[in-house]
Amino acid sequence: MVALDTEFVRNQFPAFRYKELRDKVFCENAGGSYACRYVIWRLHRFYQERKVQPYGAFPTSRLAGEEMDEARTRLAAHLGVGRDELHFGPSTSANTYVLAQAFGAWIEPGQAIVVTDQDHEANSGVWRRLAARGIELREWKVDPGTGHLDPAALEPLLDETVRLVCFPHASNILGEVNDVARITAMVRRAGAFTCVDGVSFAPHGLPDIPALGADIYLFSTYKTYGPHQGVMLIRRELAYQLPNQGHWFNAEDVLRRFDPAGPDHAQVAAVAGISDYIDALYDHHVRGGRDAHARAGIVAGMIRIQETAILEPLLEYLSTRPDLRVLGPARAGPARLPTVSIALDRPGHEAAGRLAARGVLAGGGDFYARRVLEAMGIDPALGVLRLSLLHY
C-alpha cells in the first residue's frame, strides 16, 4: 500500500491556511471534519450560478439538477451501491427519525426491535420510542468494563419476532469498530433486517457496503469532509417494502419515499466534492484504471494506515498514565479508530478548555452517547475528554 502524501492531503483543505487553525492540532474531527476544497468550490458555484429550482426547463435549472444527480451517482459508485439505494437528508438524526416512522407503521405490535446502549442517541432513542406503539424493544448491552458489544450476547435476543437490529459500526466514544459483517449475517439468518450507524466510521475511509451486508447504513457527510447532509443507504428491496414517508404522489419514486421535506439542493450538489476528493487522492497516489468502488477501497486503506500511525504514539503515551481511564481498545489497529476518550474526575469540557489554551482543539461532554457512559459507570454530567483524529 502506498504511503499517504500528507502534504498533498493537507493542501486539499483550505482551513489549514488560516492563522487561527494553521498552528493548532485539530482533535475534534468526530464532531465534524474540515471540508475539502472540492466541496467548497461546488457549494460556492451552486449558490453563485445554479441557485434556482432544479430539474426545470431552462439551462440553469437543468444544470442544477445534473449537479445533484452527479453527487448521488458518484458517491453511490464509490460505496458500491445502486444510485437508487442512496438517499439524502438534512442529518443522520433526521434520517433515523424518518426511518423510525416508516418501521413504526410497518412492524406489527408484539414484534421486536433490538437496540444497543453503545449507540449515539440518534440510532437509539427514535427506535425506543416505538415501544409506545406496542413494539417490543430489546437491548443488546455492552460489557460494563470495556464497553464492548459482544455478538454472542446478541444471539439470545434473536428470535422469530425480531424484525430489526440497530447498532453502530463504531462507537463515537470508544472508537471500537464492531464486526458488522458477522453481525449482519447473524441477523439475516434470524430473518431480520439491520440498521447500522456508520457516522463514526465513514470519515476514516468510506465503508465497503456490499462486504458489510447491512440493509440500512447511515453516515453524515459533514464528518466526511463535506457539507451538512445525512446519507441513508437502503437496500432496494427493503425501500419498496417500507411505507412511503414523502408526498403521496411520490410514493412510486424510491428516491423521494424517505424525503418528507424535500432536499437541500446546494448541499446535495456539493456532496460530489467528496467524490472529487477520493478520486484526487487515488490519482495522486496510485493511478491506473479501476472502477469507483475499487478506487474508494484503496483510498480507505491508505487512510487507515495513516490514521493508525498517528494514533499509536497517543495510545502509547496514555498507556503510561495509570491515573487516567482511557476508554476503548488499548492498541491501534483494524478494530480501533483514532477517536480516544478519557474519563476524568472533572468535566471533559473543562479539560478541553485547558488543552485549547495550548493549541490542542479537542472536545468534552457526553457526545449524545449517555447510555454507554452510564453503562460503564461514568457520570454523563462529567462526560469525557475526547481527542478525535483524521488522516489529514
PDB file of C-alpha atoms in Angstrom, residues 39 49 157 175 208 235-236 288 392:
ATOM      1  CA  VAL A  39     -16.855  20.636  -1.707  1.00  0.00           C
ATOM      2  CA  GLU A  49     -24.611  30.151 -10.594  1.00  0.00           C
ATOM      3  CA  LEU A 157     -32.099 -11.767  21.705  1.00  0.00           C
ATOM      4  CA  GLY A 175     -13.504   4.238  18.917  1.00  0.00           C
ATOM      5  CA  ASP A 208     -17.436  -1.239   1.636  1.00  0.00           C
ATOM      6  CA  ARG A 235     -31.308  -1.944   0.248  1.00  0.00           C
ATOM      7  CA  ARG A 236     -33.588  -1.568  -2.768  1.00  0.00           C
ATOM      8  CA  GLY A 288      -4.391   3.191 -13.237  1.00  0.00           C
ATOM      9  CA  TYR A 392      -5.113  14.988   7.406  1.00  0.00           C
TER      10      TYR A 392
END
